[in-house]
Coordinates of C-alpha atoms in Angstrom, one line a residue:
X146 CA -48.9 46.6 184.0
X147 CA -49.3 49.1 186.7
X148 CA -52.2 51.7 187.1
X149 CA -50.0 54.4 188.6
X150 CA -48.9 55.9 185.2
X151 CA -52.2 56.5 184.2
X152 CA -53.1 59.7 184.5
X153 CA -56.2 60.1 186.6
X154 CA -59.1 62.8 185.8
X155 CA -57.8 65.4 188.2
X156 CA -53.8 65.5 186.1
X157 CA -55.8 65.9 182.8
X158 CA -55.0 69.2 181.8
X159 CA -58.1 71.2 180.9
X160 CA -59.4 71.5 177.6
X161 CA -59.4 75.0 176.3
X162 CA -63.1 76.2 176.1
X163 CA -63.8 77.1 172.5
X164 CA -64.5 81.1 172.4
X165 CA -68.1 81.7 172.5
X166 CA -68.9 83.9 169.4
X167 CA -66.9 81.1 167.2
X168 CA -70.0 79.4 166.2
X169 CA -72.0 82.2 166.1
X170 CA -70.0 84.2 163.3
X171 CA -70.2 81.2 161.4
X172 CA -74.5 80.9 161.9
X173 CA -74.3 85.0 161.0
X174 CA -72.1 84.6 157.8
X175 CA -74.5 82.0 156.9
X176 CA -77.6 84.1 158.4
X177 CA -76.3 87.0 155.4
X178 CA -75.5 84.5 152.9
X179 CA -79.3 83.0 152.8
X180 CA -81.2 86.8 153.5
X181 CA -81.4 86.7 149.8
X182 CA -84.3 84.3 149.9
X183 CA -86.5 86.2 152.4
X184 CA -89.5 87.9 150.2
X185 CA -90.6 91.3 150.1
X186 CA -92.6 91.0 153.3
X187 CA -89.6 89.9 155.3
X188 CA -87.6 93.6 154.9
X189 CA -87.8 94.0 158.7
X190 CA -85.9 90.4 159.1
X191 CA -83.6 90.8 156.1
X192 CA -82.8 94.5 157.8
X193 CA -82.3 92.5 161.4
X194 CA -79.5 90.4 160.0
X195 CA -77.9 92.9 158.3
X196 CA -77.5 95.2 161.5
X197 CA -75.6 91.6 163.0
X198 CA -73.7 92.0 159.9
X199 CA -72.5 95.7 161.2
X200 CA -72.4 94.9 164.7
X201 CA -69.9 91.8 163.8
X202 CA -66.9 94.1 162.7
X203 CA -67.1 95.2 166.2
X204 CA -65.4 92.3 168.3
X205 CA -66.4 94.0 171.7
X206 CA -70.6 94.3 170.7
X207 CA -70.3 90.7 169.0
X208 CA -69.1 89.1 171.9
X209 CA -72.2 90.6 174.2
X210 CA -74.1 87.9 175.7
X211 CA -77.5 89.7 173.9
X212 CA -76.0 89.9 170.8
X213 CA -75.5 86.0 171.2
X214 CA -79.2 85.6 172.0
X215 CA -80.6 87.6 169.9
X216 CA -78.7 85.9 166.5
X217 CA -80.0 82.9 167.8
X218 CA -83.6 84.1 168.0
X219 CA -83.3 85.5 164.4
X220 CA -82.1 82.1 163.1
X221 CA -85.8 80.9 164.3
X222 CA -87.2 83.7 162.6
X223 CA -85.5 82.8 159.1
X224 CA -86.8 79.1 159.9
X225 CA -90.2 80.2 160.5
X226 CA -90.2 83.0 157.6
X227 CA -88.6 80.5 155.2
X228 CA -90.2 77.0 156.0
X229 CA -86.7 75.4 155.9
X230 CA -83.6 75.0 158.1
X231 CA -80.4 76.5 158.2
X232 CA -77.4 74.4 157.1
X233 CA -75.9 74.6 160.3
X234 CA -73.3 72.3 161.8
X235 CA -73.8 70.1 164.4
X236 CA -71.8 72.4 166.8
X237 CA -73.5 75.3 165.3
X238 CA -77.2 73.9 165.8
X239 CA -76.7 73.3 169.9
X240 CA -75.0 76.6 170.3
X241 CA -78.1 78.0 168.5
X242 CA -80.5 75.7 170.6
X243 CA -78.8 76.2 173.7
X244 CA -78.8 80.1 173.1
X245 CA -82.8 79.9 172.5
X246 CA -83.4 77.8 175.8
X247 CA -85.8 79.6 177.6
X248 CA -83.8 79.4 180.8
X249 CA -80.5 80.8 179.2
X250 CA -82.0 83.7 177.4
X251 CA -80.8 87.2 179.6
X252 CA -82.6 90.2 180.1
X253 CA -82.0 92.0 177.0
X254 CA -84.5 95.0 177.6
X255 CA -81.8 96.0 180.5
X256 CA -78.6 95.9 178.2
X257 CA -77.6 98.0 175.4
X258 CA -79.5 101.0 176.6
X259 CA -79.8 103.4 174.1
X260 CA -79.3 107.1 175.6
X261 CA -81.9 108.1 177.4
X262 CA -83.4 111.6 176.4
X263 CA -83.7 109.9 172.8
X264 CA -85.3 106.7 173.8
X265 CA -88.1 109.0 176.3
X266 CA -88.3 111.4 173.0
X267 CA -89.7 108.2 170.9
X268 CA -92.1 107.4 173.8
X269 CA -93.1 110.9 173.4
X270 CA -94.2 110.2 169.6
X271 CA -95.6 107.2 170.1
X272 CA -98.3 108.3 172.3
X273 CA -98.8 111.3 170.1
X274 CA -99.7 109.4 166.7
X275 CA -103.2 109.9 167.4
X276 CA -102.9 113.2 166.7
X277 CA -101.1 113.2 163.6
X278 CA -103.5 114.0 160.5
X279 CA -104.8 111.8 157.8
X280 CA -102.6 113.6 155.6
X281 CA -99.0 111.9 157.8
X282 CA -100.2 108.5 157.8
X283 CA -96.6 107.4 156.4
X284 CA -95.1 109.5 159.2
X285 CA -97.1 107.6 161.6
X286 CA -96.0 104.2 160.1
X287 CA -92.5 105.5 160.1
X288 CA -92.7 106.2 164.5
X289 CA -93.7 102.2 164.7
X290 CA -91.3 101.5 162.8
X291 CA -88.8 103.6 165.3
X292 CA -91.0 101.8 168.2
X293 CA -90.3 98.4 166.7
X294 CA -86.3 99.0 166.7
X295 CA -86.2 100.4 170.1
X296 CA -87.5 97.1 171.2
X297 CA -83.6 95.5 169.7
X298 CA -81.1 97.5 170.8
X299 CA -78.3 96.6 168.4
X300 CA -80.3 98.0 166.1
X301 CA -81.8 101.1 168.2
X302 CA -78.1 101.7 169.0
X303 CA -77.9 102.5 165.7
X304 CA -76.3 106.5 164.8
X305 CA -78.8 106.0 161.8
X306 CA -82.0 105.3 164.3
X307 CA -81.2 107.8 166.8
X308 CA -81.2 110.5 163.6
X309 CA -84.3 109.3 162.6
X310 CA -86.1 109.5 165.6
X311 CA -85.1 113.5 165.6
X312 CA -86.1 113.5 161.9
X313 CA -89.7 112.6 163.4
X314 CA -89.7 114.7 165.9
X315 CA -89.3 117.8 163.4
X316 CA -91.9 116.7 161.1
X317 CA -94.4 115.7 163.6
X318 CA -93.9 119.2 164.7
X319 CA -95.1 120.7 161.0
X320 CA -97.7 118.2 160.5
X321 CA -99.5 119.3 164.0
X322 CA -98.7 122.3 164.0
X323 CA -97.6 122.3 167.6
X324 CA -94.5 121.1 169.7
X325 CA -93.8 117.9 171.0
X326 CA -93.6 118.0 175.0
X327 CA -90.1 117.4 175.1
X328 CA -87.9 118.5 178.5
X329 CA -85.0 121.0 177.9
X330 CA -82.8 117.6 177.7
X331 CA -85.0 115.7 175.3
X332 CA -85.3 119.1 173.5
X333 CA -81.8 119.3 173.2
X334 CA -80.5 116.0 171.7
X335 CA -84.0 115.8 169.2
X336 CA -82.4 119.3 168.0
X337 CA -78.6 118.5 167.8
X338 CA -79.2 115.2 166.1
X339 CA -81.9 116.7 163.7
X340 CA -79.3 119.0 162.2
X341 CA -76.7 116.3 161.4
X342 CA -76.3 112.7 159.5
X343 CA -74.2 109.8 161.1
X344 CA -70.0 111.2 160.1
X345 CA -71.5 113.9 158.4
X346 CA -68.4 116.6 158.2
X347 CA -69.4 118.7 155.5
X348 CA -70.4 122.2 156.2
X349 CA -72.2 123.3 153.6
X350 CA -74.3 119.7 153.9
X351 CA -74.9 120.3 157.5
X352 CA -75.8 124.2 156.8
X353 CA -78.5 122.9 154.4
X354 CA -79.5 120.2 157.6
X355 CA -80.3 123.4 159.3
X356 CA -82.6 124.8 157.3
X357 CA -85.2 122.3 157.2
X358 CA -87.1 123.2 160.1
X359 CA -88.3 126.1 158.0
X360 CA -89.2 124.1 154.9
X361 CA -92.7 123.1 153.9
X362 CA -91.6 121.0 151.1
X363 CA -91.9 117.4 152.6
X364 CA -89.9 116.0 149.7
X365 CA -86.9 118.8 149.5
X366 CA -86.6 117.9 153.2
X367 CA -86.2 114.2 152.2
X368 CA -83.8 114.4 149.6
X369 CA -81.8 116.6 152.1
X370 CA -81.6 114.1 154.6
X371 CA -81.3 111.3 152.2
X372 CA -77.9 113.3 150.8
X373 CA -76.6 114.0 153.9
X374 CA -76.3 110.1 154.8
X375 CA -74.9 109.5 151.7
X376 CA -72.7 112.4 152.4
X377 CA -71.9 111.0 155.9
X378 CA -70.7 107.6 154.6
X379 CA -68.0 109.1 152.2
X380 CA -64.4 109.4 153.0
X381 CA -64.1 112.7 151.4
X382 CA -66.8 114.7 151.7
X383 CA -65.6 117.7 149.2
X384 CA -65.6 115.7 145.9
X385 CA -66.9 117.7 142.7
X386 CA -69.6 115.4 142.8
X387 CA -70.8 116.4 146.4
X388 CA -70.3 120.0 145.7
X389 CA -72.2 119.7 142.6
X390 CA -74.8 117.4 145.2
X391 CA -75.2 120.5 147.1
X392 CA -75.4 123.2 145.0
X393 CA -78.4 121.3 143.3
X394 CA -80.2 120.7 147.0
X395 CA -79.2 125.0 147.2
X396 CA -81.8 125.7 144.0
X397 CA -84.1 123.1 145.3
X398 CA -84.3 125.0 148.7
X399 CA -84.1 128.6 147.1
X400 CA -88.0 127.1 145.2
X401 CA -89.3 125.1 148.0
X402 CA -92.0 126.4 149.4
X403 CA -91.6 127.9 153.5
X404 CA -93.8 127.5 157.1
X405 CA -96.1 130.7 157.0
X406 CA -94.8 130.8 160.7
X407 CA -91.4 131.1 159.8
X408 CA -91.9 133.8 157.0
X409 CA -94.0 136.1 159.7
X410 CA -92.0 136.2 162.3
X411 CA -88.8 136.8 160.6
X412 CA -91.3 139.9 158.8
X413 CA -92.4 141.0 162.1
X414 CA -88.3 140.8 163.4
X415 CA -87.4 142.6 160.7
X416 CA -90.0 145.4 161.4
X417 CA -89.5 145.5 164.5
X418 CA -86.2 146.0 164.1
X419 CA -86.7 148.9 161.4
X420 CA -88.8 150.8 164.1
X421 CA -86.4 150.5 166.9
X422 CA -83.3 151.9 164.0
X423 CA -85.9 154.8 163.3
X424 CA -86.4 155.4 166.9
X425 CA -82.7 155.3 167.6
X426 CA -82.3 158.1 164.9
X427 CA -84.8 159.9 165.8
X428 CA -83.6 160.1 169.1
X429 CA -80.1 161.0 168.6
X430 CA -81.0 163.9 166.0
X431 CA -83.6 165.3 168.7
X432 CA -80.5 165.5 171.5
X433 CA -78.4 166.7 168.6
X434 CA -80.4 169.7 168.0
X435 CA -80.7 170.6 171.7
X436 CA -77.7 170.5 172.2
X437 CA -76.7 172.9 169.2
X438 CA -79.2 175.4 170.3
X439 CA -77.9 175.5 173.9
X440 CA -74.5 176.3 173.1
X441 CA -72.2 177.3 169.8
X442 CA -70.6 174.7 168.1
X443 CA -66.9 174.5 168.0
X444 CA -65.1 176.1 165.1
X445 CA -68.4 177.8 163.8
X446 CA -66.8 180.7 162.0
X447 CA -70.2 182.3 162.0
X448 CA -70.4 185.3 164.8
X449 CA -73.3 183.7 167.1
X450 CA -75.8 186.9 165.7
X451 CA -76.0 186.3 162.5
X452 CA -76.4 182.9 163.5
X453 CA -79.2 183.3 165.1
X454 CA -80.6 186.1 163.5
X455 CA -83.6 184.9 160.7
X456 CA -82.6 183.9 157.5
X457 CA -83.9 185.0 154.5
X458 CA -83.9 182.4 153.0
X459 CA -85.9 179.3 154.5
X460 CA -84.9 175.7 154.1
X461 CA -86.7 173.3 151.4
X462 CA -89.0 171.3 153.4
X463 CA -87.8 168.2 154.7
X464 CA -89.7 165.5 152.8
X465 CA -90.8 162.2 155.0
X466 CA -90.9 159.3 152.6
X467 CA -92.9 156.1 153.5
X468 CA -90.9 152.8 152.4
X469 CA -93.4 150.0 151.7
X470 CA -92.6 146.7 150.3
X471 CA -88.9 144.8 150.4
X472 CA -85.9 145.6 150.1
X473 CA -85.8 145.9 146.6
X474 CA -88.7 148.7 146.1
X475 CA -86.1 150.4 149.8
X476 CA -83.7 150.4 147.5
X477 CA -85.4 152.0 144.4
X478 CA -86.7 154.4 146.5
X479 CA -83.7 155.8 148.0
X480 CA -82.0 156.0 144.7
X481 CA -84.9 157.9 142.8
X482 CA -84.1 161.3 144.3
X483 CA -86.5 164.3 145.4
X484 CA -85.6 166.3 142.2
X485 CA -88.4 167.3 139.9
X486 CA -85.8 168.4 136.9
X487 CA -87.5 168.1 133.7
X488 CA -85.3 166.6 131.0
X489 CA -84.7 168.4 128.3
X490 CA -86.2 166.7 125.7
X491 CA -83.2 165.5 123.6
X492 CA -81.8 164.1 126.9
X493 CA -82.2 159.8 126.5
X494 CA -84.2 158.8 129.5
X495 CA -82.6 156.6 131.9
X496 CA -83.8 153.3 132.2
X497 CA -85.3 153.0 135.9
X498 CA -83.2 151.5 139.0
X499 CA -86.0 148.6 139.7
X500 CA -86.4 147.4 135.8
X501 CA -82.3 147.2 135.7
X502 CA -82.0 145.4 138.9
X503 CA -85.1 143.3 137.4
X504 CA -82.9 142.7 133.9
X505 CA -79.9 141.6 135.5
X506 CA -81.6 139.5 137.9
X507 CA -83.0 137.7 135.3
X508 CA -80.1 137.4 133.4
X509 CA -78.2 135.8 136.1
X510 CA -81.1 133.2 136.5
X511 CA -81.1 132.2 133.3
X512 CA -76.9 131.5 133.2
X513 CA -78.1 129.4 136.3
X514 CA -80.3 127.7 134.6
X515 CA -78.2 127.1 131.2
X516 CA -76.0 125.9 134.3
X517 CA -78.1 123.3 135.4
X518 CA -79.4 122.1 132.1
X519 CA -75.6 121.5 130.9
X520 CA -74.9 119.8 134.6
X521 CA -78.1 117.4 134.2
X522 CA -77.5 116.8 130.1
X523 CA -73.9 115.9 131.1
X524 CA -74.9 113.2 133.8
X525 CA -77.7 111.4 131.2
X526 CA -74.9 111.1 129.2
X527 CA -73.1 109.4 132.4
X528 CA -76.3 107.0 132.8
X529 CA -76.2 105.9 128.7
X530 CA -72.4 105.3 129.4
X531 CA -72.8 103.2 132.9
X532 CA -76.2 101.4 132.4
X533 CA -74.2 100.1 129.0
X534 CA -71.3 99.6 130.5
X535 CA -72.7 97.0 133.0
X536 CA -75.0 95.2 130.7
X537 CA -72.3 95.1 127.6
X538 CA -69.3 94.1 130.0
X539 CA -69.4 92.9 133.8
X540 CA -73.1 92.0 133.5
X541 CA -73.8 90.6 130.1
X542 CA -73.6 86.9 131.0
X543 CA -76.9 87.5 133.1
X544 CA -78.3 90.2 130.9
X545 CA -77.8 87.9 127.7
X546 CA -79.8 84.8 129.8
X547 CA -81.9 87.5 130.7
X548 CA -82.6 89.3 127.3
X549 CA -83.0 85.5 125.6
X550 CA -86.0 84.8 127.4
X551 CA -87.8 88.1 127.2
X552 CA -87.1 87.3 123.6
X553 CA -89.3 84.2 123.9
X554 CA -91.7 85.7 125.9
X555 CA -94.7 86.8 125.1
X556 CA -95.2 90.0 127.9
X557 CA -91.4 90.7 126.8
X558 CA -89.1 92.3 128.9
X559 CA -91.6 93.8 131.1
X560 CA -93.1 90.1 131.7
X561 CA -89.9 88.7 132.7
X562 CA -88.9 90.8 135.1
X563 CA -91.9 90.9 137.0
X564 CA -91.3 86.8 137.2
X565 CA -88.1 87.1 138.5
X566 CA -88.9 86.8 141.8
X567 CA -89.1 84.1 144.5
X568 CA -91.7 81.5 143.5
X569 CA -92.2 83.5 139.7
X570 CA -91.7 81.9 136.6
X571 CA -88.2 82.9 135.9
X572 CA -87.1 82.6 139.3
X573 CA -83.9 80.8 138.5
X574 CA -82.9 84.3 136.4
X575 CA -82.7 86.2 139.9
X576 CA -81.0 83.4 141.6
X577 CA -78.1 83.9 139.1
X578 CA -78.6 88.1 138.9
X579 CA -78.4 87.9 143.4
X580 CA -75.3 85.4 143.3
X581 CA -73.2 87.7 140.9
X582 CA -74.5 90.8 142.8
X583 CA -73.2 89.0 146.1
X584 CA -70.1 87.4 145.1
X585 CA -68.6 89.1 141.8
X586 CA -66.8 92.2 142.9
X587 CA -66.5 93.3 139.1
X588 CA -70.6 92.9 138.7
X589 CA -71.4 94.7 141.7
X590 CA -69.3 97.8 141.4
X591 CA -70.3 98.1 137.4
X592 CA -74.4 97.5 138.5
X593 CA -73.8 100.2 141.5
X594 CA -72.3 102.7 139.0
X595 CA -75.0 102.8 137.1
X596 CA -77.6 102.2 140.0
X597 CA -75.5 105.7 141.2
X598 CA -75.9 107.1 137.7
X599 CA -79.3 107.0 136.7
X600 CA -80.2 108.2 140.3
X601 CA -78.7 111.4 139.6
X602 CA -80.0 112.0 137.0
X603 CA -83.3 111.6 138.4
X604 CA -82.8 113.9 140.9
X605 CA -81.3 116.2 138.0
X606 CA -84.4 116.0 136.3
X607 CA -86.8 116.6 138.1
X608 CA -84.9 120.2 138.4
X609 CA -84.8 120.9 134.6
X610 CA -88.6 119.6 134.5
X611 CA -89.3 123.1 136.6
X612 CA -86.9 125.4 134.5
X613 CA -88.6 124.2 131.1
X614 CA -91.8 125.6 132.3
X615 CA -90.6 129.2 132.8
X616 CA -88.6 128.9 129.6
X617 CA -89.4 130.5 126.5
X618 CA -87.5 127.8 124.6
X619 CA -89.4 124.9 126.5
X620 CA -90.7 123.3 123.1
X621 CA -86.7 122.8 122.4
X622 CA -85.5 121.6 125.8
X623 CA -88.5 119.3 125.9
X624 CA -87.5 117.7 122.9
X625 CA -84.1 117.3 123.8
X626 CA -85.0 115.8 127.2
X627 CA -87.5 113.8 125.5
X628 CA -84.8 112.0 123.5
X629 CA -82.5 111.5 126.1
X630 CA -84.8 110.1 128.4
X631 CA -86.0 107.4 125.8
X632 CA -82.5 106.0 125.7
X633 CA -82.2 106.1 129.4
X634 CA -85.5 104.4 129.6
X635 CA -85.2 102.0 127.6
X636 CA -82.1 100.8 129.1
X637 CA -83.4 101.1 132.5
X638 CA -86.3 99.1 132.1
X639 CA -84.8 95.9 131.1
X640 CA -82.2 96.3 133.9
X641 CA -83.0 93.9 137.3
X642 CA -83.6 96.0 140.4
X643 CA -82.1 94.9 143.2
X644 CA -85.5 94.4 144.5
X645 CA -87.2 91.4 142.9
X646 CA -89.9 92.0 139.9
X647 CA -89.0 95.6 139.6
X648 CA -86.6 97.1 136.9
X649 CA -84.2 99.4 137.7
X650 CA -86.8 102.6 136.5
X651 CA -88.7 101.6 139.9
X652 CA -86.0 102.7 142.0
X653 CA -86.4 106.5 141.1
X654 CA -88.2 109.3 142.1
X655 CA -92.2 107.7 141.0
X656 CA -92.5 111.1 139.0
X657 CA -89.8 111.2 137.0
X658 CA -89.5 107.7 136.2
X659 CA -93.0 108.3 134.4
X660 CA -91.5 111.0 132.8
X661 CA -88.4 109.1 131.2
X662 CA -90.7 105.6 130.8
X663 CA -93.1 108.0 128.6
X664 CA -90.9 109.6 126.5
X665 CA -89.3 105.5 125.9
X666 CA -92.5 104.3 125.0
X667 CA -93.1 107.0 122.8
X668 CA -90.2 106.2 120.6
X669 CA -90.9 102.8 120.9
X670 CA -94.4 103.1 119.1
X671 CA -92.9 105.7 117.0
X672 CA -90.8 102.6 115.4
X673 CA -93.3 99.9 115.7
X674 CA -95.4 102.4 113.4
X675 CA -92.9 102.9 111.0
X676 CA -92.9 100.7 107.7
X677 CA -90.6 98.2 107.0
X678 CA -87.9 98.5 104.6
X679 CA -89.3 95.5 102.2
X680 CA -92.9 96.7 102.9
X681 CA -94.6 98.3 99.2
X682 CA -96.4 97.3 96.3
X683 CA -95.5 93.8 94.8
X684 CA -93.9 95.2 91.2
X685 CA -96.2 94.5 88.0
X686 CA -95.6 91.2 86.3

């Protein structure tokens, strides 16, 4: 048979060449699937292969030639942090090996540039951690941190990163004392993106941004920034919830302590601005009363003799009164009068201006109060209900495996947690808690409920802890907080974290989880103290 209906090499049509971030979603979607397994010491890594995770919904950043690379380079990081391979196919393995060739590996440092006046501002802090004191040592690790992502720009490119880097900058700031040398343009980003959150729209939120340049309270600043993410991320940002959210950060920032700079010069604007008023008047009455005795005033009826001739009578002497204080002891002192009038002496006297301004004051603080008491009793109520809720319903075929063997356990509850971990003793129990955290829907949004819950309520909490101690009923509210933190306690502390070892109480505020485990344990020995019902003495024969 003849050759000639062969088709030769150069009439094969050409095969079409397989797009180049196929294989690459399918190492990241096993990259996320297996970041599970990394330990505690791998967060950096774990964080890495999340941002891919972001950066893959974005078809036009995934298909970079750095992004590419820079998978590939992580997959040899989970190898190496992990001591075992990725099941990767064999198309999936040369596209990673091919990727990690020294010879194919671009340039990254020149793409993804982040924007300049942001990346020169982190420079900036970097070579200024020297002079941060002893006392901002986490604020130092924090800028390495920064450094360390600047070095990958998919993650530097970050909204989140770029904030953070102007978060720094402000608190470098307070913690020296002194300004950053910044130029008007690195000045002026540090500044726009310090007073904002990544989609942060709410006013109110971003009003409360604002004022954190003045506030000396390291942790009120926190949990303002820390809202305002949270904030940022919501779809609607005027839920009850976020109102309530920021009318609790309001109080906090109404008590927080502020810069001693920031209180003097808005004294000294304030006086200064006083003298200039007084000057102003004093001005304007001088050229008044020149120009009334230069010439008669219009429709005087008084003939201009007898207004000039000397009264008889002369006026009361004006009476120069010296202000001192604020506003409030202004105020009480322009309503007192110049009258000496005795009262006669069935006449009631009047309470005084400043001790009824003090009284209703005081009464309005304490229907605040009742306010927030009623708000923070209302969401522990919230945590009972949601903790239960995940552990009776979506959750309870882990938390029954789970409660078994703290049951068999001699450390209890406490012992088995802190073996569920990677290489513990009950490692298998947080294998099954991450697998129904990552693939049951139902488990995940009943565990972030109450995850979202008993957060705050934290935050809650630590507010009422301040009101009881200016209360006169504090013996009554500490009781009542007492008990609701044991059942919140004790319900949190048998309840995985989503970190391994820890219990859920170890995600809160470190203060106020010592607060509600207290108050548990106290209940708990109050019942391991108490007798049993058969307990008494054998009857007489």
């Amino acid at each position: 048979m003849s050759d000639s209906n062969q088709p030769t090499p150069n009439d094969t049509p050409a095969a079409t060449a397989p797009k180049t971030d196929g294989p690459m979603r399918e190492v990241l979607a096993k990259l996320l699937e297996s970041a599970n397994h990394l330990s505690e010491t791998d967060k950096q890594l774990s964080g890495r292969i999340r941002d891919f995770g972001l950066a893959a919904k974005d078809p036009l950043q995934f298909d970079d030639t750095s992004v590419q690379h820079q998978i590939a380079a992580t997959v040899a990081d989970f190898e190496k942090a992990t001591r075992k391979q990725l099941d990767l196919s064999a198309v999936q393995r040369a596209e990673v090996t091919k990727l990690t060739a020294p010879s194919g590996a671009p340039d990254v440092s020149a793409l993804h540039t982040p924007p300049d006046p942001i990346r020169d501002v982190l420079s900036k802090l970097v070579a200024s951690i020297d002079q941060l004191p002893d006392s901002a040592k986490n604020l130092g690790r924090k800028i390495q941190e920064l450094d360390n992502d600047a070095r990958e720009p998919v993650r530097f490119n970050q909204k989140s990163v770029q904030h953070d880097v102007a978060y720094a900058v402000q608190d470098f700031e307070k913690a020296t004392g002194r300004q950053l040398d910044l130029n008007p343009a690195q000045r002026a980003e540090a500044t726009r993106l310090a007073a904002s959150a990544p989609g942060l729209e709410n006013g109110r939120m971003i009003a409360l941004l604002g004022t954190t340049p003045q506030i000396n309270d390291s942790g009120v600043v926190r949990e303002i920034r820390r809202s305002a993410a949270e904030i940022g991320r919501q779809a609607n940002q005027s839920t009850p919830g976020t109102e309530s959210l920021i009318d609790n950060l309001e109080n906090k920032i109404r008590l927080a302590t502020r810069l001693p700079e920031a209180v003097n010069d808005a004294r000294s604007g304030v006086s200064s601005g006083q003298a200039e008023q007084s000057s102003a008047n004093a001005d304007t009455t001088n050229t008044s009363s020149s120009a009334r005795g230069d010439q008669p005033q219009r429709n005087d009826p008084t003939p201009r003799g007898t207004r000039n001739a000397p009264s008889s009578q002369e006026p009361p002497p004006v009476q120069t009164a010296v202000l001192r204080g604020g506003i409030l002891d202004t105020l009480t002192a322009a309503l007192r009068g110049n009258g000496n009038i005795e009262n006669a002496p069935w006449t009631p006297q009047a309470t005084p201006f400043a001790d009824r301004l003090r009284s209703f004051e005081a009464k309005v603080a304490g229907r605040d109060q009742d306010s927030v008491i009623g708000r923070v009793e209302k969401s522990a109520r919230a945590a009972v209900e949601a903790l239960d809720g995940f552990r009776n319903t979506e959750g309870a075929a882990v938390m029954n495996r789970i409660q078994s063997a703290a049951r068999a356990e001699p450390g209890g509850m406490a012992s088995v947690l802190s073996e569920m971990r990677e290489g513990g003793r009950f490692s298998d129990l947080r294998q099954a808690f991450n697998t129904a955290l990552n693939d049951d829907k139902g488990f995940t949004q009943a565990y972030d409920k109450a995850a979202s819950a008993l957060a705050r309520y934290g935050e809650g909490r630590q507010q009422v802890e301040q009101i009881i101690a200016k209360r006169s009923d504090a013996s009554n509210l500490t009781a009542k907080f007492d008990q609701l933190d044991s059942q919140i306690g004790e319900r949190a502390s048998s309840t995985p974290s989503r970190n391994e070892g820890k219990n859920m109480l170890d995600d809160i505020s470190k203060t106020i989880a010592e607060i509600i485990q207290s108050a548990a344990d106290k209940v708990r020995a109050m019942f391991s103290r108490a007798p049993s019902a058969g307990a008494g003495p054998a009857p007489a024969a």
